[in-house]
Amino acid sequence: MKSPLSHLNARGEAHMVDVSEKAVTSRSATAEGFVTMAPATLDMILDGTAPKGDVLATARIAGIMGAKKTSELIPLCHPLALSKVTVDFEPDRDNACLRVEATAKVDGKTGVEMEALTAVTVACLTLYDMCKAVDRAMGFTGIRLIEKTGGRSGTFRAR
Amino acid sequence: MKSPLSHLNARGEAHMVDVSEKAVTSRSATAEGFVTMAPATLDMILDGTAPKGDVLATARIAGIMGAKKTSELIPLCHPLALSKVTVDFEPDRDNACLRVEATAKVDGKTGVEMEALTAVTVACLTLYDMCKAVDRAMGFTGIRLIEKTGGRSGTFRAR
Amino acid sequence: MKSPLSHLNARGEAHMVDVSEKAVTSRSATAEGFVTMAPATLDMILDGTAPKGDVLATARIAGIMGAKKTSELIPLCHPLALSKVTVDFEPDRDNACLRVEATAKVDGKTGVEMEALTAVTVACLTLYDMCKAVDRAMGFTGIRLIEKTGGRSGTFRAR
Amino acid sequence: MKSPLSHLNARGEAHMVDVSEKAVTSRSATAEGFVTMAPATLDMILDGTAPKGDVLATARIAGIMGAKKTSELIPLCHPLALSKVTVDFEPDRDNACLRVEATAKVDGKTGVEMEALTAVTVACLTLYDMCKAVDRAMGFTGIRLIEKTGGRSGTFRAR
Amino acid sequence: MKSPLSHLNARGEAHMVDVSEKAVTSRSATAEGFVTMAPATLDMILDGTAPKGDVLATARIAGIMGAKKTSELIPLCHPLALSKVTVDFEPDRDNACLRVEATAKVDGKTGVEMEALTAVTVACLTLYDMCKAVDRAMGFTGIRLIEKTGGRSGTFRAR
Amino acid sequence: MKSPLSHLNARGEAHMVDVSEKAVTSRSATAEGFVTMAPATLDMILDGTAPKGDVLATARIAGIMGAKKTSELIPLCHPLALSKVTVDFEPDRDNACLRVEATAKVDGKTGVEMEALTAVTVACLTLYDMCKAVDRAMGFTGIRLIEKTGGRSGTFRAR
């Protein structure tokens, strides 16, 4: 019996799925996540001038570089020649959090959901690292895929 | 004026902090996170025999290997000679989620909070990858440091 | 005079061969190897329940991830977007050894022999690492390419 | 019950063993392996001047760099600050093979057996890659640890 | 207003440019650089037999492997499936320097200027490392792109 | 006869030098380099607000992360647990260039000259990448070690 989990074979063993018969199509994926923190930590990131630039710039670069490492980090991911990666931040002072959104694109045989999610999580980790000296209680929440397009399974949009 | 964010210099520029004067002490950190999913997805991971083994074993290995990549992923992290990494999973059928907990240890000049958090997030990402064919709406929530010991700042425990 | 060794130029210097004029074709390669060990070590891997799963699952994941690192490890290998990697184990109690077989596929301009061989050797190394506490005299033997298809040189099958 | 396999916990799950309580001692390990080939292939590697240099030099460099990647390749290996790596080749025209020997040293809490074995296997893989255009039937045999010193388990010498 | 710097978006934030709409074309790039040193250092590299081979062979291999790491090193570079990399050295005894030239090729959506420049700089760094015990005052000068072909912007030749 | 080049053995073959008998001392190294460009390119980097931040911030992060990759890039470099890395930029409008300076520190058995030089060159490469769309004729010049301290050979200062 074939497992419904595509990364396992009939014996339940892990393998890197054969995608050689799949068509090369244009695919994209967007993921999001939220870094929760003390209001004063958010102020520190957003206010002032120089620090703001470098905290967010560092997290953005880390997220983009992280997306390129996806197939090294996730055991059964296929290596992909990404054609685009963006990472954006949106502060939410009311909820004392920073929203992270990442989009990845590829022309390939498999999707880029993992690349978008990896970009978000590495950006979150970097924000934690940059600010942990003042706020060790920061956390990450609501990390999820919000949209993907392309490929056999078509478009997905989170509700 | 020195920035309260240790990873920025007085001009707000990123740098890898000088830890050469810090003492080598025994340090540990434990982080947790939750992968939310449809109840049927959790059943698929937990029930049966072979698949269960390989889904969780793959995520565990990915988390451990991810911890070793922390200083490659997080721009300003110091490279560390980790002395221990563990990743554990605990299913919560009532809330249809899987709890991921990771612990890292080092004898070094800086802490291993980032290594523990990286292990958790890479394990979460791998669980998503293994199950995304059946449940694209999975998400990660409650990722945070729950305890750290050692170093100048001493013990931290999340409330 | 052109060297018969394609990775050397006319002066005998190493280079990464120009494959830009080669056609993209579907290619596959399968390699094998044998890990020899004490009969009691093989029993320990095969018998019982939990340990078995994790020893072989860890070696399988390591082999698959190793295949993706081939072009980082082998100086003159071209980077390839692998479309499939599998690693399988077959115990041979009569000869107290474990057979490792790996298959790699790609649609590309160069073959995947090195990827299949790398998957086998990294899986062997991981088995050694998992069991070395009880059997340091384990060894690897008979590592070789057993079949390749596709590309200008066509099909090869080991005798 | 504790597993006799140190890389598994009591539930048979993989973990990176805690070495924080172990002493830092001077450790070394030497491994060997043999690349079998057609006599004409060995002649091609050994005869002439320039090609010889670059085939063996490339495999030596690859083996040394491979040793440094051990903890990235082998899931449960601890990262180590290697203090020495050497890779040597010894041709055996009578048996049409090339012997590869690698030695690694470290002052650390865990041994360097895996680093020596990884250096040997990556050097073997590179020799295959350099010569596969003329001899796809090359193979690797007799890869094993021949000596290790240091650490709690003391000296091991292969018989 | 769109920034004239393609790696920045309208808000001046870094991103990995979207190349999904660009055509796959055959592209090449050649870069050069010069390692300046004491005349005696150059003699040591060039004279004799064995050392010469291994110093230059090591730097050549490092340059080729460095080119394959370009997208890991340069944050906004797209990963590319390089189809060729060569690194050559030309001694200039009159000026006591060694000229390094590297060429990279790809069939892809973006150019390989960075890969050629990375190969040159990593080869330069390796030459420094090999010789620094006798000449710490070595330096690198005149590193630049000398030609690129292919892509929308066409051919560039340094004056 | 021992080669004066420490990275070669008596037969002129490359090896990773045995540093196990060397003392752990506090070591630092500072390197510099210059990126030459058209005056308008320098203006573009320095003027305005947002772009400036991200071009220099990206190059700074890349240089710091590059320093951590030194032992992966340079074949015979020992892996080091860096305790500090900084990368700074100083514009020189008169000469239409940007000076890059990097400092690395370690408590270890070998020096950090290569880490400082690698940080400088990767920062230079990143600046090229960020600005190449407007100025392909940029170049790197005057890359050299300007100071090192610690270790058996003591302090070096470039003249």
Coordinates of C-alpha atoms in Angstrom, one line a residue, chain A residues 36-96:
Chain A
T36 CA 6.1 38.3 19.6
M37 CA 8.1 40.5 22.0
A38 CA 7.9 43.1 24.7
P39 CA 6.6 46.5 23.5
A40 CA 9.9 48.0 24.5
T41 CA 11.8 45.5 22.3
L42 CA 9.6 46.4 19.3
D43 CA 10.3 50.1 20.0
M44 CA 14.0 49.5 20.0
I45 CA 13.8 47.8 16.6
L46 CA 11.6 50.4 15.1
D47 CA 12.7 53.6 16.7
G48 CA 15.9 55.4 16.2
T49 CA 17.6 55.2 12.8
A50 CA 20.8 53.2 12.5
P51 CA 19.9 50.2 14.7
K52 CA 16.5 49.8 12.9
G53 CA 18.2 49.5 9.6
D54 CA 20.7 46.9 10.7
V55 CA 18.4 44.7 12.7
L56 CA 15.9 44.3 10.0
A57 CA 18.5 44.3 7.2
T58 CA 20.3 41.5 8.9
A59 CA 17.2 39.4 9.4
R60 CA 16.1 40.0 5.8
I61 CA 19.5 38.9 4.5
A62 CA 19.5 35.8 6.8
G63 CA 16.0 34.9 5.6
I64 CA 17.0 35.1 1.9
M65 CA 20.2 33.1 2.4
G66 CA 18.3 30.6 4.5
A67 CA 15.9 30.0 1.6
K68 CA 18.9 29.1 -0.5
K69 CA 19.9 26.5 2.2
T70 CA 16.5 24.8 2.3
S71 CA 17.6 21.6 0.6
E72 CA 20.5 21.3 2.9
L73 CA 18.3 21.7 6.0
I74 CA 15.3 19.6 5.0
P75 CA 16.4 16.0 4.3
L76 CA 14.0 15.1 1.5
C77 CA 13.8 18.5 -0.3
H78 CA 15.0 18.6 -3.9
P79 CA 17.7 21.2 -4.7
L80 CA 16.0 24.1 -6.6
A81 CA 17.4 27.0 -8.6
L82 CA 15.3 29.7 -7.0
S83 CA 14.5 32.6 -9.3
K84 CA 13.3 35.0 -6.6
V85 CA 13.2 35.4 -2.8
T86 CA 11.9 38.4 -0.8
V87 CA 11.5 38.9 2.9
D88 CA 9.4 41.7 4.3
F89 CA 8.6 42.9 7.8
E90 CA 5.5 44.7 9.1
P91 CA 5.4 46.0 12.7
D92 CA 2.2 45.6 14.7
R93 CA 2.5 47.9 17.7
D94 CA -0.9 47.0 19.0
N95 CA 0.0 43.4 19.4
A96 CA 3.7 44.0 20.1

